[in-house]
Amino acid sequence: MSSRTPLVPSTSSVPLLLIIILYSAASHAPVTACDPGDRAALLRVKAQLGDPARLSSWRASSANCCAWDPAAVVCGGGASPGSGRVTALALCSLLDVSARVPAALGDLAALEILQIVSVPGLSGPFPASFAGLTALRDVNVNGTSISGAVPASLLAGASNLSTLVIANSKLAGPIPASLSSFFPNLRYLDLSGNLLTGAIPPGLLLHGSFRFLLLSNNRLTGEIPSGYGDAGGEDGLYAIDVSRNQLSGDPSAFLFGITKATARIDLSWNALEFDMTEVEFPHHLRFLDLSHNRITGSVAKSLRDVRLEHFDVSYNQLCGEIPAGRFMAAHGAECYEHNRCLCGAPLPPCNTTM
């Protein structure tokens, strides 16, 4: 089978991306005296988390919170000389935490980047105090027990939000259609690995280049809205992953096409139905997983011109001879397993006898 290493950022790579941002900001920003209100808020956060060991540098005896662990706290320039507001905060790998989401986080009014990763004991819904975080641009929550609804209205004041990741947690209920109106600059949405139900609302991500829609491993139903395939070129989706849901319908007419900018498409483990024979796949595509669906017809000849690093159409209802030539030689027999009657390399030859 083609390599399963994704070409584009996956859910697990976003924490690393934001950690790099935090380190970069810390290495270029002078260590200024922190805002007293922010310092007090951080100490309350630590207390509400149960004083985890990894936050041992957060001490009441240390007046300058901007000098605390730079991998966790980053300060930007304050409005008054000599002050520094906390603009980025990373709470990562706090394995000794068993607490609800700290309400004191909402008191960090200048916060632009919030990262909470690998804190499995963090539970409860997002507190009402998060409505005060109007400066947020990037939110990354991954690997927690946070529950409740997707906090769209709670974060509505953060109109410049461009990245919203709340993944591998316990969010439930529908995806709010209001996300698009609250966050017109949203480019990266990852709600994968939750307990979300209902249909995928249209227009979650407005037009713009390099957009990611990651909703895998939920309980979503209905069809994929056609609007996610409207734009071609750089205004199209860069990645869509809705795998392991309960989606139905035929997205082939709008989601695929030679001119699309999409690099990653994962529709696996759903109940999608369409004839693949004449589908034209994007030339930019590098990851395609259509396995475990109800796809019929034959393997599309357009795939000969697509340099896929991952390809899987197993567990469908495909039939006929597999196209040969160009990039098709990179795909092993396991890519085609459990279909109706596929034949030809890398499978056994087709039976040409009458």
Coordinates of C-alpha atoms in Angstrom, one line a residue:
M1 CA 0.0 0.0 0.0
S2 CA 1.1 3.5 -0.5
S3 CA 2.7 5.2 2.5
R4 CA 0.3 6.2 5.2
T5 CA 2.4 9.3 6.2
P6 CA 0.1 12.3 5.5
L7 CA 1.5 15.1 3.5
V8 CA -0.5 17.8 5.2
P9 CA -0.7 18.6 8.9
S10 CA -2.8 16.1 10.9
T11 CA -4.5 16.6 14.2
S12 CA -1.4 15.4 16.1
S13 CA 0.9 17.8 14.3
V14 CA -1.0 21.0 15.3
P15 CA 0.3 20.9 18.9
L16 CA 3.9 20.8 17.6
L17 CA 3.1 23.7 15.3
L18 CA 1.9 25.9 18.2
I19 CA 4.7 24.8 20.5
I20 CA 7.1 26.1 17.8
I21 CA 5.2 29.4 17.7
L22 CA 5.4 29.7 21.5
Y23 CA 9.2 29.0 21.5
S24 CA 9.7 31.4 18.7
A25 CA 7.8 34.2 20.4
A26 CA 9.7 33.5 23.7
S27 CA 13.1 33.6 22.0
H28 CA 12.5 36.9 20.3
A29 CA 10.6 38.8 23.0
P30 CA 12.4 40.6 25.9
V31 CA 11.6 39.3 29.4
T32 CA 9.6 42.3 30.6
A33 CA 7.7 42.6 33.9
C34 CA 4.4 40.9 33.5
D35 CA 1.1 42.5 34.0
P36 CA 0.0 42.0 37.7
G37 CA -3.5 41.0 36.7
D38 CA -2.2 38.3 34.3
R39 CA 0.2 37.0 37.0
A40 CA -2.6 36.7 39.5
A41 CA -4.7 34.9 36.9
L42 CA -2.0 32.4 36.1
L43 CA -1.6 31.6 39.8
R44 CA -5.3 31.0 40.0
V45 CA -5.1 28.8 37.0
K46 CA -2.4 26.7 38.6
A47 CA -4.4 26.4 41.8
Q48 CA -7.6 25.4 40.0
L49 CA -5.6 22.7 38.2
G50 CA -4.5 21.3 41.6
D51 CA -0.9 22.7 41.5
P52 CA 0.5 20.2 38.8
A53 CA 4.2 19.4 39.0
R54 CA 5.0 20.7 35.5
L55 CA 3.9 24.2 36.6
S56 CA 6.4 24.4 39.5
S57 CA 8.0 27.5 38.1
W58 CA 4.7 29.4 38.6
R59 CA 5.4 30.7 42.1
A60 CA 3.9 33.5 44.1
S61 CA 7.4 34.5 45.2
S62 CA 8.4 35.1 41.6
A63 CA 6.9 38.5 40.6
N64 CA 7.6 38.3 36.8
C65 CA 5.4 35.7 35.2
C66 CA 7.0 36.5 31.8
A67 CA 10.2 34.8 33.2
W68 CA 8.3 31.6 34.1
D69 CA 8.7 28.5 31.9
P70 CA 9.0 30.1 28.4
A71 CA 7.6 27.0 26.8
A72 CA 4.3 27.6 28.7
V73 CA 4.0 31.4 29.1
V74 CA 4.8 34.0 26.4
C75 CA 4.3 37.7 27.0
G76 CA 3.8 40.5 24.4
G77 CA 4.2 44.2 24.8
G78 CA 1.8 45.9 27.1
A79 CA 0.1 49.3 26.7
S80 CA 2.3 50.9 29.3
P81 CA 6.1 50.9 29.4
G82 CA 7.6 48.1 31.4
S83 CA 4.5 45.9 31.3
G84 CA 4.0 42.6 29.5
R85 CA 0.6 40.9 28.8
V86 CA 0.4 37.1 28.6
T87 CA -0.4 36.5 24.9
A88 CA 0.3 32.8 24.6
L89 CA -0.2 29.9 27.0
A90 CA 0.5 26.2 26.7
L91 CA -0.7 23.7 29.2
C92 CA 0.8 20.4 27.9
S93 CA 1.2 16.9 29.3
L94 CA -0.3 17.6 32.7
L95 CA -0.9 14.0 33.5
D96 CA -1.4 14.6 37.3
V97 CA -4.4 16.9 36.7
S98 CA -7.9 15.9 37.7
A99 CA -9.9 19.1 37.5
R100 CA -12.4 21.1 35.5
V101 CA -11.4 23.7 33.0
P102 CA -10.0 26.6 35.0
A103 CA -12.4 29.6 35.0
A104 CA -9.3 31.8 35.6
L105 CA -8.2 31.3 32.1
G106 CA -10.9 33.7 31.1
D107 CA -9.1 36.5 33.0
L108 CA -6.2 36.5 30.6
A109 CA -7.8 39.2 28.4
A110 CA -4.8 39.6 26.1
L111 CA -4.4 35.9 25.3
E112 CA -4.0 35.2 21.6
I113 CA -2.9 31.6 21.6
L114 CA -4.3 28.9 23.9
Q115 CA -2.9 25.4 23.8
I116 CA -4.2 22.6 26.1
V117 CA -2.7 19.3 25.0
S118 CA -2.5 15.8 26.7
V119 CA -4.4 16.8 29.8
P120 CA -6.7 13.7 30.0
G121 CA -8.0 14.6 33.5
L122 CA -9.3 18.0 32.5
S123 CA -13.1 17.8 32.3
G124 CA -16.3 19.7 32.3
P125 CA -17.5 22.3 29.7
F126 CA -15.7 25.5 28.8
P127 CA -16.5 28.0 31.6
A128 CA -18.5 31.2 30.9
S129 CA -15.4 33.3 31.6
F130 CA -14.0 32.3 28.2
A131 CA -16.3 35.0 26.7
G132 CA -13.7 37.5 27.9
L133 CA -11.0 36.0 25.6
T134 CA -11.7 38.3 22.7
A135 CA -8.1 38.5 21.5
L136 CA -7.9 34.8 20.7
R137 CA -6.5 33.8 17.3
D138 CA -5.6 30.2 17.8
V139 CA -7.2 27.6 20.1
N140 CA -5.8 24.1 20.3
V141 CA -7.3 21.7 22.7
N142 CA -6.4 18.0 22.2
G143 CA -6.4 15.0 24.4
T144 CA -8.7 16.0 27.2
S145 CA -12.0 15.0 28.8
I146 CA -13.6 18.4 28.1
S147 CA -17.3 17.9 27.5
G148 CA -20.4 20.0 26.6
A149 CA -21.2 21.7 23.3
V150 CA -18.8 23.2 20.8
P151 CA -18.2 26.7 22.4
A152 CA -19.1 28.8 19.3
S153 CA -21.3 31.4 21.0
L154 CA -19.0 31.5 24.1
L155 CA -16.0 32.4 21.9
A156 CA -18.0 34.7 19.6
G157 CA -16.2 37.8 20.7
A158 CA -12.9 36.4 19.3
S159 CA -13.8 37.5 15.7
N160 CA -10.2 37.1 14.5
L161 CA -10.1 33.4 15.4
S162 CA -8.3 31.5 12.6
T163 CA -7.6 28.1 14.2
L164 CA -10.1 26.2 16.3
V165 CA -9.0 22.7 17.4
I166 CA -11.0 20.8 20.1
A167 CA -10.1 17.2 19.3
N168 CA -9.9 13.9 21.0
S169 CA -12.1 15.1 23.8
K170 CA -15.8 14.6 24.8
L171 CA -17.7 17.3 23.0
A172 CA -21.3 16.3 22.2
G173 CA -24.3 17.6 20.3
P174 CA -24.4 19.2 16.9
I175 CA -21.8 21.4 15.2
P176 CA -23.2 24.9 15.4
A177 CA -23.9 26.5 12.0
S178 CA -23.1 29.9 13.7
L179 CA -19.4 29.1 13.5
S180 CA -19.2 30.7 10.0
S181 CA -20.8 34.0 11.2
F182 CA -18.9 34.2 14.5
F183 CA -15.5 33.4 12.9
P184 CA -15.2 34.8 9.4
N185 CA -11.4 34.3 9.4
L186 CA -11.5 30.6 10.4
R187 CA -9.2 28.6 8.3
Y188 CA -8.4 25.5 10.4
L189 CA -11.3 23.6 12.1
D190 CA -10.6 20.3 13.8
L191 CA -13.3 18.7 15.9
S192 CA -12.2 15.2 15.4
G193 CA -12.4 12.4 18.0
N194 CA -15.5 13.7 19.9
L195 CA -19.1 12.6 20.3
L196 CA -20.7 15.1 17.9
T197 CA -24.0 14.2 16.2
G198 CA -26.2 15.6 13.5
A199 CA -25.4 17.0 10.0
I200 CA -22.3 18.9 8.9
P201 CA -23.4 22.5 8.6
P202 CA -22.6 24.3 5.3
G203 CA -20.1 27.1 5.2
L204 CA -18.1 26.3 8.3
L205 CA -15.0 27.7 6.5
L206 CA -15.4 30.7 4.3
H207 CA -13.3 31.2 1.1
G208 CA -9.5 31.5 1.5
S209 CA -6.4 29.5 0.8
F210 CA -5.0 26.6 2.9
R211 CA -8.3 25.6 4.6
F212 CA -8.6 22.4 6.7
L213 CA -11.9 20.7 7.7
L214 CA -11.2 17.8 10.1
L215 CA -14.3 16.1 11.6
S216 CA -13.3 12.5 11.8
N217 CA -14.3 10.0 14.5
N218 CA -17.6 11.4 15.5
R219 CA -21.2 10.4 15.0
L220 CA -22.2 12.7 12.2
T221 CA -25.0 11.8 9.8
G222 CA -26.5 13.1 6.5
E223 CA -24.7 14.3 3.4
I224 CA -21.5 16.4 3.0
P225 CA -22.8 19.9 2.0
S226 CA -22.0 20.7 -1.7
G227 CA -20.6 24.1 -0.8
Y228 CA -17.3 22.5 0.3
G229 CA -16.5 21.8 -3.3
D230 CA -17.7 25.0 -4.9
A231 CA -14.4 26.8 -5.1
G232 CA -11.5 25.6 -7.2
G233 CA -7.9 26.7 -7.3
E234 CA -6.3 28.2 -4.1
D235 CA -9.8 28.9 -2.7
G236 CA -10.6 25.3 -2.3
L237 CA -10.2 23.1 0.7
Y238 CA -6.7 21.9 1.2
A239 CA -7.7 19.0 3.4
I240 CA -11.0 17.3 4.3
D241 CA -11.2 14.4 6.7
V242 CA -14.7 13.2 7.7
S243 CA -13.7 9.6 8.1
R244 CA -15.4 7.3 10.7
N245 CA -18.8 8.9 10.8
Q246 CA -22.2 7.8 9.5
L247 CA -22.3 10.0 6.4
S248 CA -24.3 9.1 3.3
G249 CA -25.0 10.5 -0.2
D250 CA -22.9 11.2 -3.3
P251 CA -20.2 13.9 -2.8
S252 CA -18.3 13.1 -6.0
A253 CA -20.0 15.7 -8.2
F254 CA -18.6 18.6 -6.2
L255 CA -15.8 17.4 -4.0
F256 CA -13.6 16.0 -6.8
G257 CA -12.2 17.7 -9.9
I258 CA -8.9 18.3 -11.7
T259 CA -8.8 22.0 -10.7
K260 CA -9.4 21.5 -7.0
A261 CA -6.5 22.5 -4.7
T262 CA -7.3 19.6 -2.3
A263 CA -4.2 17.7 -1.1
R264 CA -5.9 15.3 1.4
I265 CA -9.3 13.6 1.2
D266 CA -10.3 11.0 3.7
L267 CA -13.9 9.8 3.4
S268 CA -13.3 6.3 4.8
W269 CA -15.6 4.4 7.1
N270 CA -18.9 6.0 6.1
A271 CA -21.9 4.9 3.9
L272 CA -21.2 7.1 0.8
E273 CA -22.5 5.9 -2.5
F274 CA -21.3 6.9 -6.0
D275 CA -20.0 5.5 -9.3
M276 CA -16.2 6.1 -9.4
T277 CA -15.7 5.3 -13.0
E278 CA -15.6 8.8 -14.5
V279 CA -14.5 10.7 -11.4
E280 CA -11.6 13.1 -12.1
F281 CA -9.4 13.5 -9.0
P282 CA -7.4 16.7 -8.2
H283 CA -3.8 16.6 -9.6
H284 CA -2.6 18.2 -6.3
L285 CA -4.0 15.2 -4.3
R286 CA -1.5 13.3 -2.2
F287 CA -3.8 11.4 0.2
L288 CA -6.9 9.6 -0.8
D289 CA -8.8 7.2 1.4
L290 CA -12.3 6.0 0.2
S291 CA -12.2 2.7 1.9
H292 CA -15.2 1.1 3.8
N293 CA -18.0 2.8 1.8
R294 CA -20.5 1.7 -0.9
I295 CA -18.7 3.0 -4.0
T296 CA -19.5 1.2 -7.3
G297 CA -18.2 1.3 -10.8
S298 CA -14.5 0.8 -11.7
V299 CA -11.3 2.4 -10.5
A300 CA -11.1 5.8 -12.1
K301 CA -8.6 6.1 -14.9
S302 CA -7.9 9.7 -13.8
L303 CA -5.9 8.3 -10.9
R304 CA -3.1 7.4 -13.3
D305 CA -2.1 11.1 -13.3
V306 CA -2.2 11.6 -9.6
R307 CA 1.0 11.0 -7.5
L308 CA -0.7 9.6 -4.4
E309 CA 1.4 8.9 -1.3
H310 CA -1.6 7.2 0.4
F311 CA -4.3 5.4 -1.6
D312 CA -7.1 3.1 -0.3
V313 CA -10.3 2.0 -2.0
S314 CA -10.7 -1.3 -0.1
Y315 CA -14.0 -2.6 1.2
N316 CA -16.3 -1.1 -1.5
Q317 CA -18.2 -2.6 -4.5
L318 CA -15.8 -1.8 -7.3
C319 CA -15.5 -4.1 -10.3
G320 CA -13.4 -4.3 -13.5
E321 CA -9.8 -3.9 -14.6
I322 CA -7.5 -1.7 -12.5
P323 CA -6.0 1.1 -14.8
A324 CA -2.3 0.6 -15.5
G325 CA 0.5 2.9 -16.1
R326 CA 2.1 6.1 -14.7
F327 CA 1.5 6.4 -10.9
M328 CA -0.7 3.3 -10.5
A329 CA 2.3 1.1 -10.1
A330 CA 2.9 2.6 -6.6
H331 CA -0.3 1.0 -5.2
G332 CA -0.2 -2.5 -3.7
A333 CA -2.9 -5.2 -3.7
E334 CA -4.0 -4.2 -0.2
C335 CA -5.3 -0.9 -1.6
Y336 CA -8.0 -2.8 -3.4
E337 CA -9.0 -5.6 -1.0
H338 CA -12.6 -6.7 -0.5
N339 CA -14.3 -5.3 -3.6
R340 CA -16.7 -7.1 -5.9
C341 CA -14.6 -8.1 -8.9
L342 CA -11.5 -6.0 -9.4
C343 CA -8.7 -7.6 -11.5
G344 CA -5.4 -6.7 -13.1
A345 CA -2.1 -5.7 -11.6
P346 CA -1.4 -5.8 -8.7
L347 CA -4.4 -8.2 -8.4
P348 CA -4.6 -11.4 -10.5
P349 CA -5.1 -10.9 -14.3
C350 CA -8.6 -10.4 -15.6
N351 CA -10.3 -13.4 -17.1
T352 CA -10.6 -12.6 -20.8
T353 CA -12.2 -15.9 -21.8
M354 CA -15.8 -15.9 -22.9

